[in-house]
Short mmCIF file of C-alpha atoms in Angstrom, two decimals:
data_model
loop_
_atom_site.label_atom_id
_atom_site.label_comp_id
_atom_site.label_asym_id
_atom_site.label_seq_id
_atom_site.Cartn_x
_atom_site.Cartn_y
_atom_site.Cartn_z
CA UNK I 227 -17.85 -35.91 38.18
CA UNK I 228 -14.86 -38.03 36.51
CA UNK I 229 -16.06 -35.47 33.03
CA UNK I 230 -15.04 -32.29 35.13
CA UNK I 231 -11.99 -34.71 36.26
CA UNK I 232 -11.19 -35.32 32.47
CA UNK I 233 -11.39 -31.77 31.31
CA UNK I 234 -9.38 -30.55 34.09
CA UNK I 235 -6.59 -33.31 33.21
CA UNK I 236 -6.51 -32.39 29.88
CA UNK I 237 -6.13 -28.39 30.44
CA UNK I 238 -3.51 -29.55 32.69
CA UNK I 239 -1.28 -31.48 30.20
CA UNK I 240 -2.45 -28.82 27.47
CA UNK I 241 -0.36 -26.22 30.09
CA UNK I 242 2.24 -28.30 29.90
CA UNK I 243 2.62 -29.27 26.17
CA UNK I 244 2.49 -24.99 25.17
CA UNK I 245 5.70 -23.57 25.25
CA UNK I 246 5.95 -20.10 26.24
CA UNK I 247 6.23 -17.00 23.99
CA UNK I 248 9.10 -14.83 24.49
CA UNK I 249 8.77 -13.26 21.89
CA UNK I 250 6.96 -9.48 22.16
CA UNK I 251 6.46 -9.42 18.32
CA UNK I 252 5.17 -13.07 17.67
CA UNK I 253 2.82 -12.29 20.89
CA UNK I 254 1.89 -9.32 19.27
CA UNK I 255 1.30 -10.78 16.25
CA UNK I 256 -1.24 -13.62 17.12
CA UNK I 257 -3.26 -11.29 18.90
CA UNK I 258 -7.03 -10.65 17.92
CA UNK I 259 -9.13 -7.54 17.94
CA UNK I 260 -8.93 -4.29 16.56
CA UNK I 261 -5.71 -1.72 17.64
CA UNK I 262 -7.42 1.72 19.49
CA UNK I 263 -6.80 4.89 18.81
CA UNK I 264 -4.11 5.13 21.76
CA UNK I 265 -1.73 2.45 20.26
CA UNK I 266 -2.15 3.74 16.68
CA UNK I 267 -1.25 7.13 17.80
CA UNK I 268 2.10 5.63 19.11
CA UNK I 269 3.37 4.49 15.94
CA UNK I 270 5.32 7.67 14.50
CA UNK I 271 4.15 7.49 10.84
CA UNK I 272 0.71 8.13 12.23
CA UNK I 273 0.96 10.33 14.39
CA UNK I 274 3.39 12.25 12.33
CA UNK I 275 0.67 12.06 9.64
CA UNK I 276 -2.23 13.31 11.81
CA UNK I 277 0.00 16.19 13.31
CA UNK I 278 0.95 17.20 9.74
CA UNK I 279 -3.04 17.14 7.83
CA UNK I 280 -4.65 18.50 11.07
CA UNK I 281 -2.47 21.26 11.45
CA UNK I 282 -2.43 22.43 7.80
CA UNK I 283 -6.38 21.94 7.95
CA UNK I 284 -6.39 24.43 11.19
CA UNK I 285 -4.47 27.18 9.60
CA UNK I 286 -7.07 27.81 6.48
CA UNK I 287 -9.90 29.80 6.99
CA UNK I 288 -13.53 29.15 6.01
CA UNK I 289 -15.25 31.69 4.52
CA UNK I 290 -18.81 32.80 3.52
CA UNK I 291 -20.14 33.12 -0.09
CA UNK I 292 -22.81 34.33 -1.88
CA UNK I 293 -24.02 33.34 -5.43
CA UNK I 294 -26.26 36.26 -7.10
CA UNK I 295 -27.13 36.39 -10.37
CA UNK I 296 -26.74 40.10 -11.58
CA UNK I 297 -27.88 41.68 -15.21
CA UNK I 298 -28.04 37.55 -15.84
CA UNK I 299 -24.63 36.83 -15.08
CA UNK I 300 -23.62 34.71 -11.68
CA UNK I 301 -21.35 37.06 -9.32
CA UNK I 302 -19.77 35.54 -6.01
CA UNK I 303 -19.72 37.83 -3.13
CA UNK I 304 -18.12 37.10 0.36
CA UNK I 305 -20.18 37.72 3.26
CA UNK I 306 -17.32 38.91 6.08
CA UNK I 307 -19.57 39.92 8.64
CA UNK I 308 -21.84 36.43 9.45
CA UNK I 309 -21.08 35.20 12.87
CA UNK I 310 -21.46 31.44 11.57
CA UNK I 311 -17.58 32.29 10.00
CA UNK I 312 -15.97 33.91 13.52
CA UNK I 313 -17.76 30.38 15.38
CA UNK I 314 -15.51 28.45 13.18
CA UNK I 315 -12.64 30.37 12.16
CA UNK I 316 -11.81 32.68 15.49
CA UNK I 317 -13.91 31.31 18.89
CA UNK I 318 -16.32 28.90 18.95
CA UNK I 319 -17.99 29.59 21.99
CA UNK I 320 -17.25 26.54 23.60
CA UNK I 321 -13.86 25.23 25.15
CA UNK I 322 -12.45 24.94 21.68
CA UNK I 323 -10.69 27.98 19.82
CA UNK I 324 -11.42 27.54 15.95
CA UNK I 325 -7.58 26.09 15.17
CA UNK I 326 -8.32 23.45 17.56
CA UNK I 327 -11.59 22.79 16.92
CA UNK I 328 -10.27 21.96 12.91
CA UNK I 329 -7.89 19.75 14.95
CA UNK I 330 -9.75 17.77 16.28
CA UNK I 331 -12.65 17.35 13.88
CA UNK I 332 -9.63 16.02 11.28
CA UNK I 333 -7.85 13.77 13.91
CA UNK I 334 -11.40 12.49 14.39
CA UNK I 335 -12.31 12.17 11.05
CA UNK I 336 -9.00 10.33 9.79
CA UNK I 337 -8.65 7.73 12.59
CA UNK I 338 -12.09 7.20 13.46
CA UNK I 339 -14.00 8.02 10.05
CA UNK I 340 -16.80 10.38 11.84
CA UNK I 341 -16.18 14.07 13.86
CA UNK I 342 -19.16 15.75 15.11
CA UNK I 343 -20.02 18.86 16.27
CA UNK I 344 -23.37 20.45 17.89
CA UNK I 345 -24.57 23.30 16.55
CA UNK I 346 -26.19 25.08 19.18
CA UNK I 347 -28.62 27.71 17.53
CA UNK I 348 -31.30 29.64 19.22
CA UNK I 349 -34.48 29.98 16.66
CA UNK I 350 -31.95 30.37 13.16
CA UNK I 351 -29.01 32.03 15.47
CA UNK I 352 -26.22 30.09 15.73
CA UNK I 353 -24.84 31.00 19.33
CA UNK I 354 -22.35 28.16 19.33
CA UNK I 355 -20.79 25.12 17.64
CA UNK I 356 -19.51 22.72 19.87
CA UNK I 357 -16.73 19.55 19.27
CA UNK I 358 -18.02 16.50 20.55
CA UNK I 359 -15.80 13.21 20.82
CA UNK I 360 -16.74 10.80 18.49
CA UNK I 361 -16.17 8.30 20.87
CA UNK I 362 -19.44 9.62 22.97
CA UNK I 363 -21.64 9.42 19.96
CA UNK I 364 -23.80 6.47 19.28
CA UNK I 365 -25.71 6.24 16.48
CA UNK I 366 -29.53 4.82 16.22
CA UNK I 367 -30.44 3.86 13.17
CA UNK I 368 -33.67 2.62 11.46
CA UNK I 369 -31.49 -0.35 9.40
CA UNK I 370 -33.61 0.57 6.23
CA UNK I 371 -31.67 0.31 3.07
CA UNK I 372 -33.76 3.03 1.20
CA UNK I 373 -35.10 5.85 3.20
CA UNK I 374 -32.34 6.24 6.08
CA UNK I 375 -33.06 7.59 8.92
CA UNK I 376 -30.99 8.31 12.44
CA UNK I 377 -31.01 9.71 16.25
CA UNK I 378 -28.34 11.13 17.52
CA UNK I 379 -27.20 9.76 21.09
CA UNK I 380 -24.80 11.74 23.51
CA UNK I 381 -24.64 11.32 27.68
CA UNK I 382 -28.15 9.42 27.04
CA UNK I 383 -29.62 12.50 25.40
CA UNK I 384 -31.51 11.85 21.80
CA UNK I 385 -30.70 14.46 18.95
CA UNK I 386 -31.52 14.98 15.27
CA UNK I 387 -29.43 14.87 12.66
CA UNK I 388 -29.70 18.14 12.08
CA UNK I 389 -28.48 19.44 15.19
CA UNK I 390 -24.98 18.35 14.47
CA UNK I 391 -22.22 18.80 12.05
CA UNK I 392 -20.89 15.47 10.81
CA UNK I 393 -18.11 14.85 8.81
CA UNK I 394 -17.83 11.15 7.80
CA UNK I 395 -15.38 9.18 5.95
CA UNK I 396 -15.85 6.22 3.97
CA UNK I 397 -19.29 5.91 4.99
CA UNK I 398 -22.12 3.82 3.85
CA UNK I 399 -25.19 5.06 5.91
CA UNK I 400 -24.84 8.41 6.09
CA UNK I 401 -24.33 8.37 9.77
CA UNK I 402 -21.15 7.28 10.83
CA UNK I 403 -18.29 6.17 8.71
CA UNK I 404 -14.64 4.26 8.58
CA UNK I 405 -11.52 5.03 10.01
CA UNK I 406 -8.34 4.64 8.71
CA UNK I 407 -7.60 2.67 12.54
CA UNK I 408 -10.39 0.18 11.11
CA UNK I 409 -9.79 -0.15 7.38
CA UNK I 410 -6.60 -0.40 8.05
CA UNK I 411 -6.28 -2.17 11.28
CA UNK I 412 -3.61 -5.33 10.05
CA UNK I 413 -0.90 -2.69 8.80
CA UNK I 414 -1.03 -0.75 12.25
CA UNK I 415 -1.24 -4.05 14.34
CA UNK I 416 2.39 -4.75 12.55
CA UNK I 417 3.98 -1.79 12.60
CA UNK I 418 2.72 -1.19 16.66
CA UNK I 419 4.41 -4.81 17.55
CA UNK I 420 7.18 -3.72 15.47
CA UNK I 421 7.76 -0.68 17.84
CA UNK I 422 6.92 -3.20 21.30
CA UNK I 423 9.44 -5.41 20.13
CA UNK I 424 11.97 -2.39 19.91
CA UNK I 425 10.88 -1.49 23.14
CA UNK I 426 11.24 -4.77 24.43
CA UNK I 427 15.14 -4.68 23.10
CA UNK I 428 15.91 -1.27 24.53
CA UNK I 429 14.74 -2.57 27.86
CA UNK I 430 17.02 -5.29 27.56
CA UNK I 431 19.72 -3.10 27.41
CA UNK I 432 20.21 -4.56 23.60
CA UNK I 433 21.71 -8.35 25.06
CA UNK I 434 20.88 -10.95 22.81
CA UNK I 435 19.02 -14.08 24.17
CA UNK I 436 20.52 -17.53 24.48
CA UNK I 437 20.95 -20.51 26.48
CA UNK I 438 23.05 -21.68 29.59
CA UNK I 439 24.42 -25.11 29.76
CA UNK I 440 25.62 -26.50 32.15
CA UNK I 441 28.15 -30.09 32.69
CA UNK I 442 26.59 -31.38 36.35
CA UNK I 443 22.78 -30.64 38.18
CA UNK I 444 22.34 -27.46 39.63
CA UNK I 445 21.28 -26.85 42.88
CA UNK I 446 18.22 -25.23 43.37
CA UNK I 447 19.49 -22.23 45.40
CA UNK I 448 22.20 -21.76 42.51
CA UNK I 449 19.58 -22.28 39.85
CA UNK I 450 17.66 -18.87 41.86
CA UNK I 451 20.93 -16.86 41.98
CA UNK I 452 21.06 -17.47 38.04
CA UNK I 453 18.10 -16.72 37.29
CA UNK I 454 18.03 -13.48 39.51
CA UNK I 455 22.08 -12.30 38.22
CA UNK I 456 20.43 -13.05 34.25
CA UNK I 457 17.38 -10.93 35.13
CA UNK I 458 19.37 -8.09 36.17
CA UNK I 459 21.23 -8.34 33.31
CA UNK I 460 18.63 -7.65 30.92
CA UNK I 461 17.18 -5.03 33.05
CA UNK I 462 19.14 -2.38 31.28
CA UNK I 463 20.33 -1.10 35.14
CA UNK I 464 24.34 -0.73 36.68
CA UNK I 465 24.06 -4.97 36.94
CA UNK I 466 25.34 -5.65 33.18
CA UNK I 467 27.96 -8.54 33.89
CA UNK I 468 27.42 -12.27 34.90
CA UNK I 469 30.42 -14.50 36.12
CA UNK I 470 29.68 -17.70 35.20
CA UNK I 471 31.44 -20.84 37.29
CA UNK I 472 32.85 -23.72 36.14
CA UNK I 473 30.97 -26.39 34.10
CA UNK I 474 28.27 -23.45 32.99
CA UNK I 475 28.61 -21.94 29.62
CA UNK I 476 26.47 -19.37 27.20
CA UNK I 477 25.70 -20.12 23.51
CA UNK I 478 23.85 -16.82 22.22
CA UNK I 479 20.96 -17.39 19.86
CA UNK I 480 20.98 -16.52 16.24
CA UNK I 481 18.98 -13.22 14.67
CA UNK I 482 15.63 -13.69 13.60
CA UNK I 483 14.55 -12.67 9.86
CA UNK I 484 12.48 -9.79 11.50
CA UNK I 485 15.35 -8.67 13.77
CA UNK I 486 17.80 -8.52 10.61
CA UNK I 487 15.25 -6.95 8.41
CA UNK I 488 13.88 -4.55 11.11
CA UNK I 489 14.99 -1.29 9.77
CA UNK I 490 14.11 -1.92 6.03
CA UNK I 491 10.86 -3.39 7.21
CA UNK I 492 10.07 -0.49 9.22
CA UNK I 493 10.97 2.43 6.78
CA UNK I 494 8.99 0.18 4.10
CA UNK I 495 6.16 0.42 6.63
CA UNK I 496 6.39 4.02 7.24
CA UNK I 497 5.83 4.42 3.70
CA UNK I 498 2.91 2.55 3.41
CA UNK I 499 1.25 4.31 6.22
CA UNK I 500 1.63 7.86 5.16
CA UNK I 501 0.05 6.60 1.33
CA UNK I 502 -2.53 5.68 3.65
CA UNK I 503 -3.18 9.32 4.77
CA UNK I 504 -2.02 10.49 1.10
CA UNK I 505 0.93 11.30 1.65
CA UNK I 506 3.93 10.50 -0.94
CA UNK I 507 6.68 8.79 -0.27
CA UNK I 508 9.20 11.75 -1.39
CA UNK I 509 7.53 14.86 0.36
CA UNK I 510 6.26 17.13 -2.13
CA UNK I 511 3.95 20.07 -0.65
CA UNK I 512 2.01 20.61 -4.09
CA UNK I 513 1.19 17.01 -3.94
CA UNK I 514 0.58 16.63 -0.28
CA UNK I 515 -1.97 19.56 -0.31
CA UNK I 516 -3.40 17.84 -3.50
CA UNK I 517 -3.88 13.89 -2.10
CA UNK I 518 -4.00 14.28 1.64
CA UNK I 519 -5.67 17.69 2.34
CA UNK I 520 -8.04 18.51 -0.12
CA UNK I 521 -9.95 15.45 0.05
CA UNK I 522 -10.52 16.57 3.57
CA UNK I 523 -11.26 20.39 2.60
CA UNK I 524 -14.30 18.92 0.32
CA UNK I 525 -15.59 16.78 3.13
CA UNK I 526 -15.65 19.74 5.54
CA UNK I 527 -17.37 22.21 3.15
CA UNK I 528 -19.91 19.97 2.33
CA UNK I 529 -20.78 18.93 5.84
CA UNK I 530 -20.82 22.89 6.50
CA UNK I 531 -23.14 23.66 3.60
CA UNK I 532 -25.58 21.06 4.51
CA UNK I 533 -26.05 21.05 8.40
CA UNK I 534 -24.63 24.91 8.98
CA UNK I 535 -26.65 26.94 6.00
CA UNK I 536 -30.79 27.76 6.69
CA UNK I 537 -32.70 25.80 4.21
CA UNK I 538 -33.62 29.14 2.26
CA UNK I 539 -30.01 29.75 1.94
CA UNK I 540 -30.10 27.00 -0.23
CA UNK I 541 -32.40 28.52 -2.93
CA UNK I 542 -31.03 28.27 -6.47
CA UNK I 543 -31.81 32.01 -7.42
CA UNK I 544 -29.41 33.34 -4.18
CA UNK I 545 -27.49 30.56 -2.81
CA UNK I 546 -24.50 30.62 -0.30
CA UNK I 547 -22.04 28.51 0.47
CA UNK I 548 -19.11 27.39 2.84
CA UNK I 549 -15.69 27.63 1.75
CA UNK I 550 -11.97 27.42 2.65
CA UNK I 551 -9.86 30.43 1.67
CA UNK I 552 -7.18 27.60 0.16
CA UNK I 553 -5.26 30.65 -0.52
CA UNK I 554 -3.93 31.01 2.86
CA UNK I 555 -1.76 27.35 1.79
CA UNK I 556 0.46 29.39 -0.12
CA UNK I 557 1.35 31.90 1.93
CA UNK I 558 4.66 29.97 3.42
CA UNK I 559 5.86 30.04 -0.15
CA UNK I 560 6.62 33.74 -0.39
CA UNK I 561 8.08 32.77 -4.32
CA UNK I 562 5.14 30.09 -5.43
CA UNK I 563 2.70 33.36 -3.73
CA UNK I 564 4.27 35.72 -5.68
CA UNK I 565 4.63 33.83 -9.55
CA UNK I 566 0.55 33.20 -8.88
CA UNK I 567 -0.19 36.73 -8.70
CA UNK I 568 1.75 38.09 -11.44
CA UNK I 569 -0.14 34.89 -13.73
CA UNK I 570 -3.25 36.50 -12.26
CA UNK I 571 -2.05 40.34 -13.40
CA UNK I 572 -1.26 38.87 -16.69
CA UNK I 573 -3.90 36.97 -17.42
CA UNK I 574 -6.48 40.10 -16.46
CA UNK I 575 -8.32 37.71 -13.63
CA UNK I 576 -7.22 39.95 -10.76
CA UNK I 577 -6.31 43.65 -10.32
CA UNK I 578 -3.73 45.09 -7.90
CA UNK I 579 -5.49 46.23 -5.05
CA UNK I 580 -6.72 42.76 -5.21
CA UNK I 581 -3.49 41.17 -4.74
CA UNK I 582 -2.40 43.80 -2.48
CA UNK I 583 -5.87 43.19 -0.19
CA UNK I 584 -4.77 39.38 0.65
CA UNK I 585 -1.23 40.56 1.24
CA UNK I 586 -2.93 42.61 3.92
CA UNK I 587 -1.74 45.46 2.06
CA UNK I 588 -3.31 49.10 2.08
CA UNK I 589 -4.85 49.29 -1.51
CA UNK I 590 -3.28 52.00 -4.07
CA UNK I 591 -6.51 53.23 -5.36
CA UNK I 592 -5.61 52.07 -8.69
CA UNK I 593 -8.92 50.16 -10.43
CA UNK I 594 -8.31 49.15 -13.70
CA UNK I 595 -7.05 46.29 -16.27
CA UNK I 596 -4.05 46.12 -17.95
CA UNK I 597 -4.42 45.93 -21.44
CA UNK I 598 -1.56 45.05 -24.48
CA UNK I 599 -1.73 47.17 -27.88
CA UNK I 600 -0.80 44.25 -29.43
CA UNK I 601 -4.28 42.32 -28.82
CA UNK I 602 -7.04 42.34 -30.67
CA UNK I 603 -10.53 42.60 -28.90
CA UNK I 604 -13.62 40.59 -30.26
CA UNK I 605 -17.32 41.41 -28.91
CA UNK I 606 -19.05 38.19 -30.53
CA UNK I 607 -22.75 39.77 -29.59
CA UNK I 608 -21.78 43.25 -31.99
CA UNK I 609 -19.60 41.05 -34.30
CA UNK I 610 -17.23 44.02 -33.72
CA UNK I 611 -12.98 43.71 -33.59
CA UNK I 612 -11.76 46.24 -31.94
CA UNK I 613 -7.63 46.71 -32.88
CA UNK I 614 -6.07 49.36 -29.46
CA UNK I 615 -3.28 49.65 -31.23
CA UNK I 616 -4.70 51.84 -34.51
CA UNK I 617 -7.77 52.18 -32.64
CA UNK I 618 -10.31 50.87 -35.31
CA UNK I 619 -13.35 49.11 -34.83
CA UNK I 620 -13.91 46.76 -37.72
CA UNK I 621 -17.56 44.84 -39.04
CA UNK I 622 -16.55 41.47 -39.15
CA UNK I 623 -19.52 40.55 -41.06
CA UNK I 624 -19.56 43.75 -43.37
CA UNK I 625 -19.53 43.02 -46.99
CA UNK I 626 -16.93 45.90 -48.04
CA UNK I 627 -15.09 45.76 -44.69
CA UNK I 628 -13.10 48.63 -43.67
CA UNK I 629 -13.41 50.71 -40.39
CA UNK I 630 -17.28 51.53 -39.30
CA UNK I 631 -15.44 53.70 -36.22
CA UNK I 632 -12.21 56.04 -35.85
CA UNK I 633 -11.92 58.31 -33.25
#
């Protein structure tokens, strides 16, 4: 009995010995566990970053592709009419549309480091592919180092592998990866009590805190009226002025490092975050599609070509693949679109009913390649040179040289 006594003496004085923390920052600071998805989405690099890859993710098309080899040489041919590209592109059957399916999978995928989606297929018919929350998934896992193996758990239902589409980041099982929220969870945890303690000041209406001192004992019903006229004040309403009596005076307390160094600490923070996501400091598109959104691209077509293609679409001899139609990025950039296809013209690597098909132009009818009389063609299996401009055909390896063909 006098141990429970003790203990409950000590907590006692232990009460009274801790000052109190005003401070919303230093509160935040100290405090343990890992910032959710909620209070990470608050801070405006992040969710400025999210917003920004998402979106461009969403507005790219994924298209079908298959790899033949024909007369021995490998020819890529798009398949436009599989219904496994209009599930992900147009509607995906479910609640979803395909832009906001994307969404989501990439909001998923950068914050929490796993999106999923079931692919609902009857026999090898895909009728469906539905976005689950990656928050409702739970992973079991046979712990083996070697030959992994998982279920799939969702509203207490068991699934394989398989039957999803799983995009993970940063992962070291193959079955669920790491978030940016997680990997990174000391960096938001600042810059989130960075924005309370802004919050905190706004609700103040912006008065510094300080001290009253007083010459003589208050009485307790004056001490109340204080306390009450002082909380009004810093309730940011119509109650912003305190008349002090006589004997009672206000000493205002002195700024903080962090409050004087709030506004280079937080654009110094801002930075940090979006390198996080990839994205530079000084906004460059070119490099923002190169460090932030490809990476993502890669992750998605790989998923797709592993849990969304039939095993014998897989073969070597015929194989097809997932793919995003990156061209679509450049189609905001009317002058960048334009200086790519006249490199393509020159360079003989497209024609122009080619460019004018992704313009969504009618084609001309005009099938051919440009071709300079100032070149000089080489066939290195007939040894031949073939010169437009005189229009002789020459034996490069013929002793006595001269033309072997003039027409």
């Amino acid at each position: 009995m006098n141990f429970f006594n003790f203990r409950k003496r000590r907590e006692a004085r232990a009460e009274q010995i801790t000052p109190p923390i005003d401070e919303v920052l230093l509160k935040a600071l100290l405090q343990s566990g890992e910032i959710g998805a909620t209070e990470a989405m608050n801070i405006p690099a992040v969710a400025e970053s999210v917003r920004l890859i998402s979106e461009t993710v969403s507005m790219i098309p994924i298209r079908l592709y298959e790899e033949k080899v024909v007369d021995g040489k490998k020819k890529t041919i798009e398949i436009s009419d599989d219904d496994r590209t209009s599930l992900l592109n147009d509607d995906t059957k479910d609640a979803f549309d395909g832009v906001q399916f994307k969404r989501a999978l990439v909001k998923d995928y950068l914050l929490y480091g796993n999106a999923y989606a079931f692919i609902n297929k009857q026999r090898n018919k895909s009728k469906s592919i539905n976005y689950v929350p990656c928050k409702n998934v739970y992973i079991l896992s046979n712990f083996e180092d070697i030959f992994k193996d998982y279920d799939i758990m969702v509203s207490g239902k068991k699934y394989k592998p398989f039957e999803f589409l799983k995009i993970l980041r940063s992962t070291e099982n193959g079955a669920s990866g790491v978030g940016i929220i997680q990997e990174n969870s000391e960096l938001l945890k600042v810059a989130y009590a960075t924005l309370k303690y802004e919050q905190n000041l706004v609700s103040t209406g912006g008065n510094k805190k300080g001290f009253i001192s007083s010459e003589n004992t208050l009485a307790k019903d004056t001490m109340t009226a204080l306390k009450q006229a002082w909380k009004n004040l810093y309730s940011n309403n119509e109650e912003n002025v305190i008349v002090l009596n006589k004997g009672l005076s206000f000493q205002e307390s002195s700024n903080t490092s962090v409050e004087m160094q709030l506004n280079e600490n937080k654009q110094s923070m801002s930075n940090d975050i979006k390198s996080i996501f990839g994205i530079p400091p000084n906004f460059n598109y070119e490099l923002f599609v190169k460090t932030a959104v490809m990476p993502i691209l890669t992750a998605i077509e790989c998923a797709l070509n592993r849990d969304f293609l039939l095993e014998k679409e897989k073969a070597y001899a015929e194989s097809y693949y997932f793919a995003f139609d990156t061209k679509e990025i450049t189609k905001g950039d009317i002058k960048a679109r334009f200086e790519a296809y006249k490199t393509a013209l020159d360079s003989n690597l497209m024609q122009i009913d080619e460019c004018r098909y992704m313009e969504d132009l009618e084609p001309l009818g005009l099938n051919f390649i440009k071709l300079g009389l100032q070149d000089v063609l080489y066939n290195p299996t007939t040894k031949e040179v073939y010169t437009p401009n005189t229009n002789q055909t020459t034996k490069i390896d013929s002793k006595i040289g001269g033309n072997i063909k003039n027409e």
